[in-house]
Tab-separated table of C-alpha atoms and ligand atoms in Angstrom:
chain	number	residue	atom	x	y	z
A	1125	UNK	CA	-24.960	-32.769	-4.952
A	1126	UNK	CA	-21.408	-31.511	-6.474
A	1127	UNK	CA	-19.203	-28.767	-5.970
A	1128	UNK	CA	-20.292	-25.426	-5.319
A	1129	UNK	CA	-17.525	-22.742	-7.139
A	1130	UNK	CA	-17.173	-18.839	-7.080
A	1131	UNK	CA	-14.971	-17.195	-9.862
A	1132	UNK	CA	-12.249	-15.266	-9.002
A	1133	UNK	CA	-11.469	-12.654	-11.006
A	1134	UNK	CA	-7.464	-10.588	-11.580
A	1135	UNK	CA	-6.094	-7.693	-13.297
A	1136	UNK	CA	-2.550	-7.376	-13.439
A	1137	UNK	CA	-1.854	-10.533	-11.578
A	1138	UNK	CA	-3.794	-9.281	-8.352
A	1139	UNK	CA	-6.906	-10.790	-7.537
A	1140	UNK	CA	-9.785	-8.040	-7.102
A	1141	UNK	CA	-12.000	-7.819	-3.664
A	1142	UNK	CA	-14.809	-9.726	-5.311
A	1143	UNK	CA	-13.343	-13.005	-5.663
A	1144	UNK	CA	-13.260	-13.040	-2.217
A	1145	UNK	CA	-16.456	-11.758	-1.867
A	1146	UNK	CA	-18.167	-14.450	-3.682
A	1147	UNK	CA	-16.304	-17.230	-0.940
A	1148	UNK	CA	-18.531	-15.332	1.649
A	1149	UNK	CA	-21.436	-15.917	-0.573
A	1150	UNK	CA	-20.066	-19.504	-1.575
A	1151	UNK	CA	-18.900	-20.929	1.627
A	1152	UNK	CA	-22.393	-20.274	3.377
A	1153	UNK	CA	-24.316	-22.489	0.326
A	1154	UNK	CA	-21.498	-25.218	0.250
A	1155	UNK	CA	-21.620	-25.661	3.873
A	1156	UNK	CA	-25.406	-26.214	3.843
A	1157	UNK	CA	-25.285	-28.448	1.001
A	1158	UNK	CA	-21.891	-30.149	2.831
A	1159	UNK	CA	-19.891	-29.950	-0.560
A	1160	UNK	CA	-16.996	-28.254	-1.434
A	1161	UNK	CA	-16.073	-24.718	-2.605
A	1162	UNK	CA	-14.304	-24.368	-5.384
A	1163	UNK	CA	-12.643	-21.082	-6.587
A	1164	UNK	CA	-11.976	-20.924	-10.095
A	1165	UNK	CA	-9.586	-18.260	-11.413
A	1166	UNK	CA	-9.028	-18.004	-15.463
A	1167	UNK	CA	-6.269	-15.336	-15.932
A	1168	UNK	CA	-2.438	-14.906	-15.846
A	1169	UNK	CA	0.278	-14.179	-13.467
A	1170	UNK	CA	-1.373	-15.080	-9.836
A	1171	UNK	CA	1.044	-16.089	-7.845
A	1172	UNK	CA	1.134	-19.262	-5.308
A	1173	UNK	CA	0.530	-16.589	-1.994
A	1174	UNK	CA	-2.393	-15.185	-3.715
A	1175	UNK	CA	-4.130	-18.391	-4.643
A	1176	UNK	CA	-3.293	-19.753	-1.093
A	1177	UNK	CA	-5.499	-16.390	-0.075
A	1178	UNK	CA	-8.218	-17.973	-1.861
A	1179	UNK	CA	-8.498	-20.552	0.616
A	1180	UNK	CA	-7.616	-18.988	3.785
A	1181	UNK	CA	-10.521	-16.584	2.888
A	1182	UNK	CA	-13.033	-19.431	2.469
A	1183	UNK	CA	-12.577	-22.424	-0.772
A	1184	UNK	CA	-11.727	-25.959	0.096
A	1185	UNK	CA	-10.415	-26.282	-3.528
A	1186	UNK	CA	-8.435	-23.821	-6.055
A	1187	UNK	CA	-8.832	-24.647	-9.909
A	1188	UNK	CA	-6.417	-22.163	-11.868
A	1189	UNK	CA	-6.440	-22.153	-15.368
A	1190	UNK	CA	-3.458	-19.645	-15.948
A	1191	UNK	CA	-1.221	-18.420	-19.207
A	1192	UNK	CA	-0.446	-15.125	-20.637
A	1193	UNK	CA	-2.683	-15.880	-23.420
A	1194	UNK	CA	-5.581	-15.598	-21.140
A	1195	UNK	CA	-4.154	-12.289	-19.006
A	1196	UNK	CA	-7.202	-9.852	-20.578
A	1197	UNK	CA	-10.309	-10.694	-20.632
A	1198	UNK	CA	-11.950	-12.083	-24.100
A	1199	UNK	CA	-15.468	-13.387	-23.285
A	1200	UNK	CA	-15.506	-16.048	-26.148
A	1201	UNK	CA	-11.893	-17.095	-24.658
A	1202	UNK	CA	-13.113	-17.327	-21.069
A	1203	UNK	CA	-16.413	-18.778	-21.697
A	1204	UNK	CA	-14.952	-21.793	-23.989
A	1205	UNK	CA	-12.316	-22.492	-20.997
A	1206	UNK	CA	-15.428	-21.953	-18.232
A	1207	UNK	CA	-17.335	-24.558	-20.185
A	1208	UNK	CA	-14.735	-27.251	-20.172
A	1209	UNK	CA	-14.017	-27.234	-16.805
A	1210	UNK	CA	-18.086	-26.978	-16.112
A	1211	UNK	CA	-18.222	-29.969	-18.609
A	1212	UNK	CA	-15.288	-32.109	-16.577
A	1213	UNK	CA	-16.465	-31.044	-13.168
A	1214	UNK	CA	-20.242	-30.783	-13.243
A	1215	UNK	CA	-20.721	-28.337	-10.381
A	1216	UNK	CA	-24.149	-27.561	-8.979
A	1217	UNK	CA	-23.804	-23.983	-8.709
A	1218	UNK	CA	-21.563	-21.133	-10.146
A	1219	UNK	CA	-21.099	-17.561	-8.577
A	1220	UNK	CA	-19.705	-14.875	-10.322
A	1221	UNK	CA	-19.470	-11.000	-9.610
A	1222	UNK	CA	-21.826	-8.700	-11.217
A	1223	UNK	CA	-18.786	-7.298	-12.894
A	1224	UNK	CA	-18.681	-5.821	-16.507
A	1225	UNK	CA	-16.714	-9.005	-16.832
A	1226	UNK	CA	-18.785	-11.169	-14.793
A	1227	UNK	CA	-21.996	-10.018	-16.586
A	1228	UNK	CA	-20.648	-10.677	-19.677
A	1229	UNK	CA	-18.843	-14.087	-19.559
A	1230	UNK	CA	-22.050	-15.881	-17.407
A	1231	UNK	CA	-24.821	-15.347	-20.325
A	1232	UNK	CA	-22.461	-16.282	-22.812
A	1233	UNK	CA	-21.302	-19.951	-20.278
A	1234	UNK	CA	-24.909	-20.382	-19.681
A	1235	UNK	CA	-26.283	-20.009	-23.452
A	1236	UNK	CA	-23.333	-22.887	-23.813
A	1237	UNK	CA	-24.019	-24.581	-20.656
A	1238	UNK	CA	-27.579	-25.106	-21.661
A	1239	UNK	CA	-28.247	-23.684	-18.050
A	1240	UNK	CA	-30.522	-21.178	-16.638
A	1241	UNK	CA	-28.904	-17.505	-14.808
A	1242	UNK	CA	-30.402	-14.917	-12.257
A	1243	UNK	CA	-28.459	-11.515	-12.343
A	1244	UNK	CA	-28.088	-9.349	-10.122
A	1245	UNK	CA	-28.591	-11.396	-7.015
A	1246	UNK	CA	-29.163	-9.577	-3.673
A	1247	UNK	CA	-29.948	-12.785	-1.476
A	1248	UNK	CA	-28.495	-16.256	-1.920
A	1249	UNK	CA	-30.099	-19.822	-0.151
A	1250	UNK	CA	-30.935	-23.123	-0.307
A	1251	UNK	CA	-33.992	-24.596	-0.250
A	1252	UNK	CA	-34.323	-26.834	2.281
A	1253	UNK	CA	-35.520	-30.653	1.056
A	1254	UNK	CA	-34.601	-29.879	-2.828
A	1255	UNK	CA	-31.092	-28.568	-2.583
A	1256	UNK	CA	-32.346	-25.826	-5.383
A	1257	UNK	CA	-30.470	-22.626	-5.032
A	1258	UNK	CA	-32.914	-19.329	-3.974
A	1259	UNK	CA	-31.675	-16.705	-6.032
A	1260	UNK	CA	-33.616	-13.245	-5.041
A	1261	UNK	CA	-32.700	-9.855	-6.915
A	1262	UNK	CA	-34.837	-6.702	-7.322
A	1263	UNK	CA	-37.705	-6.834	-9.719
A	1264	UNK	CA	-39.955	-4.468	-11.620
A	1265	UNK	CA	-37.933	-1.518	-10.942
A	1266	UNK	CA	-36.897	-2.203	-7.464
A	1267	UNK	CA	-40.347	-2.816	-6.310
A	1268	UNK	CA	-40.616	-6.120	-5.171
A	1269	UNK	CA	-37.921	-8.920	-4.662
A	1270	UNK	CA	-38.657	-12.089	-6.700
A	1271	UNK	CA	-36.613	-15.579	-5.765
A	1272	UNK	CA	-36.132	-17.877	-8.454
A	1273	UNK	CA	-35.032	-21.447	-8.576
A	1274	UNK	CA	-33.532	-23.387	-11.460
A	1275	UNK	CA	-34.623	-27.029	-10.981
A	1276	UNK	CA	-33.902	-28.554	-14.011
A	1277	UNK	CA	-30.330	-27.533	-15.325
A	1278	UNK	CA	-27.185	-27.606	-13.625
A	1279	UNK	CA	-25.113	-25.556	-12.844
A	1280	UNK	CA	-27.380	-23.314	-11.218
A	1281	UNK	CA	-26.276	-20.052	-12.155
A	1282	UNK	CA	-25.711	-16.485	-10.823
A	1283	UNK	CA	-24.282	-13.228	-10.172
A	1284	UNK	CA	-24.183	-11.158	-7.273
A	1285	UNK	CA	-23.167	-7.266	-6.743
A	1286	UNK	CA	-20.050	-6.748	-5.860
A	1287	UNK	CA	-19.359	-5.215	-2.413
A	1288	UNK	CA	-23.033	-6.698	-1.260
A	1289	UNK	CA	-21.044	-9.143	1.046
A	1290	UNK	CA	-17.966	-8.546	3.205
A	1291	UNK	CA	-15.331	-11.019	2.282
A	1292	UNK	CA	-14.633	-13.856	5.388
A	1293	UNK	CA	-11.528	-12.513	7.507
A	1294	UNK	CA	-8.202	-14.389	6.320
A	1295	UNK	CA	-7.485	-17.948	8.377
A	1296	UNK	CA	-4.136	-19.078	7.839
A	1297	UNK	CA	-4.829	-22.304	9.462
A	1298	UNK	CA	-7.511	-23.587	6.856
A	1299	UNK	CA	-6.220	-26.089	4.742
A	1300	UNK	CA	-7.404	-26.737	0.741
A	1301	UNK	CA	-5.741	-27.777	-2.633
A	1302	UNK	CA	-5.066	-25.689	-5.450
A	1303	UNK	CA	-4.565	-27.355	-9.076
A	1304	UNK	CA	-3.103	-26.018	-11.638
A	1305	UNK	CA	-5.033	-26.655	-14.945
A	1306	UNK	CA	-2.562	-25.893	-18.071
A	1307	UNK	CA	-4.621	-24.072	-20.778
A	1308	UNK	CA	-5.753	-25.946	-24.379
A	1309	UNK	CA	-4.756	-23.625	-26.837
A	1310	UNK	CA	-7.609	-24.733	-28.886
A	1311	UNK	CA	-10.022	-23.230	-26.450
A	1312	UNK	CA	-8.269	-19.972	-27.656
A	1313	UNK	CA	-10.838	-17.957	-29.794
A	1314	UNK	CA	-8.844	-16.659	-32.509
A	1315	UNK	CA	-11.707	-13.797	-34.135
A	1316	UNK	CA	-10.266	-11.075	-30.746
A	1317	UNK	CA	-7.155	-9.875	-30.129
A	1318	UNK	CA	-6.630	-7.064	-27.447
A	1319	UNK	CA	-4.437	-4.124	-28.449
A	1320	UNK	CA	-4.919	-2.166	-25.815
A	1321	UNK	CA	-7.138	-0.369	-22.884
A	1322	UNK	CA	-7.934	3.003	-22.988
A	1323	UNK	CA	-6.168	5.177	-20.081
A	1324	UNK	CA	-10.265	6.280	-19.208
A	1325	UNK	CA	-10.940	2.514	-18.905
A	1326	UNK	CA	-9.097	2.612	-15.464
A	1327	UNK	CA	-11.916	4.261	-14.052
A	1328	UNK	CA	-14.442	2.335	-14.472
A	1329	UNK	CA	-12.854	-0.897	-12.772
A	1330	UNK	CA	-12.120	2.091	-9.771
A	1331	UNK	CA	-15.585	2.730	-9.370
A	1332	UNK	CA	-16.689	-0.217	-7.526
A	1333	UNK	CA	-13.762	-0.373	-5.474
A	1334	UNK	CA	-12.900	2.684	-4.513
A	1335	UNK	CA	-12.801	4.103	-0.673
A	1336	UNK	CA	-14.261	7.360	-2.232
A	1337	UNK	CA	-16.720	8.378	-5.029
A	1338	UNK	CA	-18.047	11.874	-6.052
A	1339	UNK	CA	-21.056	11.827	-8.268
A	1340	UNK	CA	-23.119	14.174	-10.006
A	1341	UNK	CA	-26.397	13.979	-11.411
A	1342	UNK	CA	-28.360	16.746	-13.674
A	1343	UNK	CA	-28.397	19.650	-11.141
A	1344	UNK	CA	-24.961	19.690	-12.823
A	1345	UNK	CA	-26.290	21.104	-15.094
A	1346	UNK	CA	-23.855	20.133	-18.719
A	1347	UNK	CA	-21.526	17.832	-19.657
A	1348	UNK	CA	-18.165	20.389	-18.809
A	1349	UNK	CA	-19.627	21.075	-15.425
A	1350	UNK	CA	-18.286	17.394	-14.571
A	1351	UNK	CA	-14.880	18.952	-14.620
A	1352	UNK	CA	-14.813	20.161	-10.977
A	1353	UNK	CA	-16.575	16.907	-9.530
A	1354	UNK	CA	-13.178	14.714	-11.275
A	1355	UNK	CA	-11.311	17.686	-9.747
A	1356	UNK	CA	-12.599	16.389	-6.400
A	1357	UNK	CA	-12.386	13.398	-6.704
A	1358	UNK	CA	-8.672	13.585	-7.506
A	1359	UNK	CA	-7.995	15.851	-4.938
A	1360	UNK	CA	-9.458	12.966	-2.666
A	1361	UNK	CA	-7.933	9.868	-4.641
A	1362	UNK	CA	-11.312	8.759	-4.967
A	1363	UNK	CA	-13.661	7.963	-8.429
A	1364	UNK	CA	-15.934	9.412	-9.966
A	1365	UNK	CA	-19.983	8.352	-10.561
A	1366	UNK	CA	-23.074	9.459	-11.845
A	1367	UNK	CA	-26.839	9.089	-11.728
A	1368	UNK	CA	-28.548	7.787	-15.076
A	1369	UNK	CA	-30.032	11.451	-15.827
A	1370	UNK	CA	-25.910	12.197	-16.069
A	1371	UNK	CA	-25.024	9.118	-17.582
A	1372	UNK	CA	-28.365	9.491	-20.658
A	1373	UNK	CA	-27.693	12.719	-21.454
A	1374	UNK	CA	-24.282	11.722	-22.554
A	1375	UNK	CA	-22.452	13.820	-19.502
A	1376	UNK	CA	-20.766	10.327	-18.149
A	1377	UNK	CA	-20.132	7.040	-19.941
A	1378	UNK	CA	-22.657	4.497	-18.355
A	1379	UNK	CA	-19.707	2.466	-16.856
A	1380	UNK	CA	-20.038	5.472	-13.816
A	1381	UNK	CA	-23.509	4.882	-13.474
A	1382	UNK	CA	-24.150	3.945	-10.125
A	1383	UNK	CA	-27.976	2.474	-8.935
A	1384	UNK	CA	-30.307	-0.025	-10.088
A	1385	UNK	CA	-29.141	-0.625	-13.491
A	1386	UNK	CA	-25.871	0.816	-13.053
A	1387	UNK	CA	-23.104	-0.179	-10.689
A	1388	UNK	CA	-23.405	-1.019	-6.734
A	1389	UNK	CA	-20.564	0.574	-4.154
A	1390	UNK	CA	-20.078	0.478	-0.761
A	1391	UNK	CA	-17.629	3.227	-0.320
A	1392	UNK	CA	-16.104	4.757	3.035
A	1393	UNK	CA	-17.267	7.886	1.710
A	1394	UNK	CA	-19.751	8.883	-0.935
A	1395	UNK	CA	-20.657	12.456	-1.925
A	1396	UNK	CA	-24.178	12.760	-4.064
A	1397	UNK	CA	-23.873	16.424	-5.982
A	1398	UNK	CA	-26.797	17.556	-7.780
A	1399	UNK	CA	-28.679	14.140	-7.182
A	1400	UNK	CA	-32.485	14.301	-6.037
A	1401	UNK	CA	-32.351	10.695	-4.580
A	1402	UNK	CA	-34.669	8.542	-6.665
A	1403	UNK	CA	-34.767	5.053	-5.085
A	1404	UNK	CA	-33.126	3.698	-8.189
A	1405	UNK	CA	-30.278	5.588	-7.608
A	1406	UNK	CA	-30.049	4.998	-3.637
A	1407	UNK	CA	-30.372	1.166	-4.440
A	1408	UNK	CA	-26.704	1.744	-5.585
A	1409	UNK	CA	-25.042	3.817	-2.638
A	1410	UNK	CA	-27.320	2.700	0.435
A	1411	UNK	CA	-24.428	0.335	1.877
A	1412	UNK	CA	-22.042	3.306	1.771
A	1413	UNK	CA	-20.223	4.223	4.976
A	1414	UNK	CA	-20.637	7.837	5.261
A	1415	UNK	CA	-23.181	9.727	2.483
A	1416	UNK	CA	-22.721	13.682	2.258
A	1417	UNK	CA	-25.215	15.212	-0.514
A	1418	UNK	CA	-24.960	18.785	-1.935
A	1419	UNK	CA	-28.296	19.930	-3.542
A	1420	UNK	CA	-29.590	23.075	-3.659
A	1421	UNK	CA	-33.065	21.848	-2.619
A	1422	UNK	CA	-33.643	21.180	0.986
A	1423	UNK	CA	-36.459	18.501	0.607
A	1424	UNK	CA	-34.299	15.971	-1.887
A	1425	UNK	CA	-34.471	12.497	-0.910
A	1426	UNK	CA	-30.993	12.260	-0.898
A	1427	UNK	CA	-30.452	14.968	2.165
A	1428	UNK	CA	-32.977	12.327	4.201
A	1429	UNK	CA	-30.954	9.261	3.357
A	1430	UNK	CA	-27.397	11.701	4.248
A	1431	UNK	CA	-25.376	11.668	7.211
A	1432	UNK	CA	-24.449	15.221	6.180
A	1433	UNK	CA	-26.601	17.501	4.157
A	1434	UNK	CA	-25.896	20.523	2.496
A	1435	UNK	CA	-28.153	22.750	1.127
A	1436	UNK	CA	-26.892	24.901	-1.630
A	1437	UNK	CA	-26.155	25.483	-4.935
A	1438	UNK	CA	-23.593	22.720	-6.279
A	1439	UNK	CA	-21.549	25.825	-8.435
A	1440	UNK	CA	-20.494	27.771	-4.835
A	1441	UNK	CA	-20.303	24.479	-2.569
A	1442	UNK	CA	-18.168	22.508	-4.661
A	1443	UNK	CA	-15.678	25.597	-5.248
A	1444	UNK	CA	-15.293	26.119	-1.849
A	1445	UNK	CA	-14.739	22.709	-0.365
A	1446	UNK	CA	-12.174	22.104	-3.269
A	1447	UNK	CA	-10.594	25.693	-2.104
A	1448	UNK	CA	-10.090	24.302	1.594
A	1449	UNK	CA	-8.616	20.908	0.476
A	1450	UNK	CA	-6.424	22.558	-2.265
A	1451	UNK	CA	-5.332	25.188	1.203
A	1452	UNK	CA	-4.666	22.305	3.376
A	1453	UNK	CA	-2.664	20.317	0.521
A	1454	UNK	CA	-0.495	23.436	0.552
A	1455	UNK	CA	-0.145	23.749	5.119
A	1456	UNK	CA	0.465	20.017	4.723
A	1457	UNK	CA	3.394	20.470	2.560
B	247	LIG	C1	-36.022	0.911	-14.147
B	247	LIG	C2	-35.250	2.145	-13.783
B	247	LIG	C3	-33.907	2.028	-13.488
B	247	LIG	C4	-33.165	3.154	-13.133
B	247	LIG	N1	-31.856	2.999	-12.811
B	247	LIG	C5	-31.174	4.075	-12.361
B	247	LIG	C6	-29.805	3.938	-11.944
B	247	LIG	O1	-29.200	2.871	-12.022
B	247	LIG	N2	-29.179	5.036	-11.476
B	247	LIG	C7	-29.797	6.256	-11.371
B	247	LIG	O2	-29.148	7.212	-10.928
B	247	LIG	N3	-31.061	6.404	-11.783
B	247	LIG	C8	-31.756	5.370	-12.284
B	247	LIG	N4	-33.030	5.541	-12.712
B	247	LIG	C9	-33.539	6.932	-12.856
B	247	LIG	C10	-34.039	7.535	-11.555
B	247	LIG	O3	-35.398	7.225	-11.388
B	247	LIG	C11	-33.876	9.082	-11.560
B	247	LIG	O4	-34.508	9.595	-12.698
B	247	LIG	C12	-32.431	9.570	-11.552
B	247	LIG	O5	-31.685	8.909	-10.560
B	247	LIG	C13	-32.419	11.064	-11.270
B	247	LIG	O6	-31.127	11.556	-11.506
B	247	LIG	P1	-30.676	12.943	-10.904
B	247	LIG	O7	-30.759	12.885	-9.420
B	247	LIG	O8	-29.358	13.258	-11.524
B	247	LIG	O9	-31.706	13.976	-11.519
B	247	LIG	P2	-32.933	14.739	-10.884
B	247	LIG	O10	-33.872	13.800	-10.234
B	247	LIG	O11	-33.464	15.623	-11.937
B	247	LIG	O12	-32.268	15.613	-9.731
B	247	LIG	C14	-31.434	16.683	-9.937
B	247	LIG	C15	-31.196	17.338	-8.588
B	247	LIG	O13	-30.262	18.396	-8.729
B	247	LIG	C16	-30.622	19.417	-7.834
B	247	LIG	N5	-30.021	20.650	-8.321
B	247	LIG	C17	-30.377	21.389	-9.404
B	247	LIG	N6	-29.539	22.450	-9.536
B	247	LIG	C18	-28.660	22.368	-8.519
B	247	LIG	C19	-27.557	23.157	-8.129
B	247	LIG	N7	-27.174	24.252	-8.814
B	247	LIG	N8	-26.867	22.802	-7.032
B	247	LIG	C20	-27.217	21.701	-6.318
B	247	LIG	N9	-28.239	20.905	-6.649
B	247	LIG	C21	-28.959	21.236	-7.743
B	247	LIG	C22	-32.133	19.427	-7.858
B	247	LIG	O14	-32.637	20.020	-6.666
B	247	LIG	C23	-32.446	17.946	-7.968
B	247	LIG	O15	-32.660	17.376	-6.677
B	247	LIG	C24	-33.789	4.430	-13.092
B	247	LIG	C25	-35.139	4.537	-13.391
B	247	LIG	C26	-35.876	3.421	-13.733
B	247	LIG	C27	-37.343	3.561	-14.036
């Protein structure tokens, strides 16, 4: 049985929640297999601290592959460096986050990789007397939860939610090694070259980290109306989401989807407006902290699943809460 690894992931040199995340998820399979854990970070500008945070938050082993050439993220870029090291190290399993990122660099390793990959994983084992990872995730619409092993190809591949694990607390006194891999610069894939991010694309890394999210769904009626839900959601410094009925009729890019087949958070505080509560969208806000839901209709499914409910229409509640904040802004100044 080899090596076990999670992939970290940065932006701007800081590595985001979910690489330590994944250790939680990592740590529990390579101690059960008695292997190591290897994170693997591909990116730029990490520094020594931050890798060392790798390991006290779970890997025995670091393997950083770092150079401004590879600071953004270009899949074919990634996924040629991924498979080298895959090729070199053989490991039996590879984590990643269910990331935009994440979901699009694994399909393209694992076409390459000749290996099989289960996205979207909710539950993570191993089987006892095989060693085969049990990867379960959601099936026909939620319904059922189906576990599936891949036998025959290694690595065994996957990717998990992000925020569907806590991260293991920080232990200065574990010990690990971190190597330093330089990058080929034939691996670079010449075809992309990033100009630039648009200023909206900020957002939709925010979503799935953020302490706060405001969504909306169709009781908001058009696209404009989404104007005073961003409102509040800057007012609180939190992000902003949306349910699929939002995101289809062209009110929301899908990157704020949030649900099923949109994006999983686990905020401190999430506030449903003009969302019924269909059990695809729950699926994606059910770990929240606190849920508040504003819906004119006092039987949704989203008022059940709330710690606070209330019932009225989304055009008078919304004014008035941002009224009160926008008051107290002004006392508190
Ligand atoms: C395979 C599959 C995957 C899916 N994945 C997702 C997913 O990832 N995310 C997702 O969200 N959905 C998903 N869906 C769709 C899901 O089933 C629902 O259709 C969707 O979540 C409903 O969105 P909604 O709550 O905005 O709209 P609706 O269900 O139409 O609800 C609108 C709500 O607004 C309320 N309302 C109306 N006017 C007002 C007002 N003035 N003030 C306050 N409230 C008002 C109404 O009472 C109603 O409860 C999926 C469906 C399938 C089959």
């Amino acid at each position: 049985m080899n090596e076990v690894w999670t992939l970290a992931e940065q932006h701007n040199g800081q590595l985001k929640a979910v690489s330590f995340e994944l250790l939680s998820r990592g740590r529990a399979l390579a101690d059960k297999l008695k292997v190591p854990l290897v994170s693997v970070l591909i990116g730029d500008g990490v520094d020594e601290s931050r890798l060392r945070e790798l390991i006290e938050r779970g890997a025995d082993k670091v393997y950083a592959v770092q150079d401004p050439k590879l600071s953004h993220f270009v899949c074919e870029t990634y996924a040629k460096v991924l498979g080298r090291l895959i090729d070199e190290h053989k490991p039996s399993i590879l984590l990643a986050a269910a990331t935009s990122s994440g979901r699009t660099l694994m399909p393209y390793t694992a076409v390459k990789a000749h290996a099989g990959l289960t996205a979207d994983c909710t539950e993570l084992d191993i089987e006892e007397g095989t060693g085969n990872l049990l990867q379960t995730r959601p099936a026909i619409g939620g319904n059922i939860m189906a576990t599936i092993k891949t036998p025959d190809h290694r690595p065994q591949m996957a990717t998990v939610r992000p925020k569907s694990s806590r991260p293991l607390a920080r232990d200065a006194s574990r010990t690990g090694t971190i190597t330093k891999i330089p990058l080929d610069e034939t691996l670079l894939d010449q075809r992309v070259q990033v100009t630039g991010y648009r200023k909206d694309a900020e957002d939709f890394v925010n979503l799935e980290e953020a302490d706060i999210v405001i969504a909306g769904g169709r009781g908001l009626k058009k696209a404009e109306n989404f104007g005073m839900i961003r409102k509040l959601a800057d007012t609180l410094g939190g992000a902003v989401g949306a349910t699929r009925e939002a995101v289809d009729r062209g009110w929301m890019g899908y990157p704020h989807q949030i649900g099923l087949s949109g994006k999983t958070i686990s905020p401190k505080l999430y506030v449903g407006i003009g969302i019924s509560g269909a059990i695809q969208h729950l699926a994606g806000i059910k770990t929240s902290e606190l849920i508040v839901s504003i819906n004119s209709d006092p039987d949704a499914a989203l008022h059940k699943l709330a710690d606070f409910g209330i019932v009225g229409d989304a055009f008078q509640v919304v004014p008035a809460i941002q009224k009160r904040l926008d008051q107290r802004k002004r006392e508190d100044q």
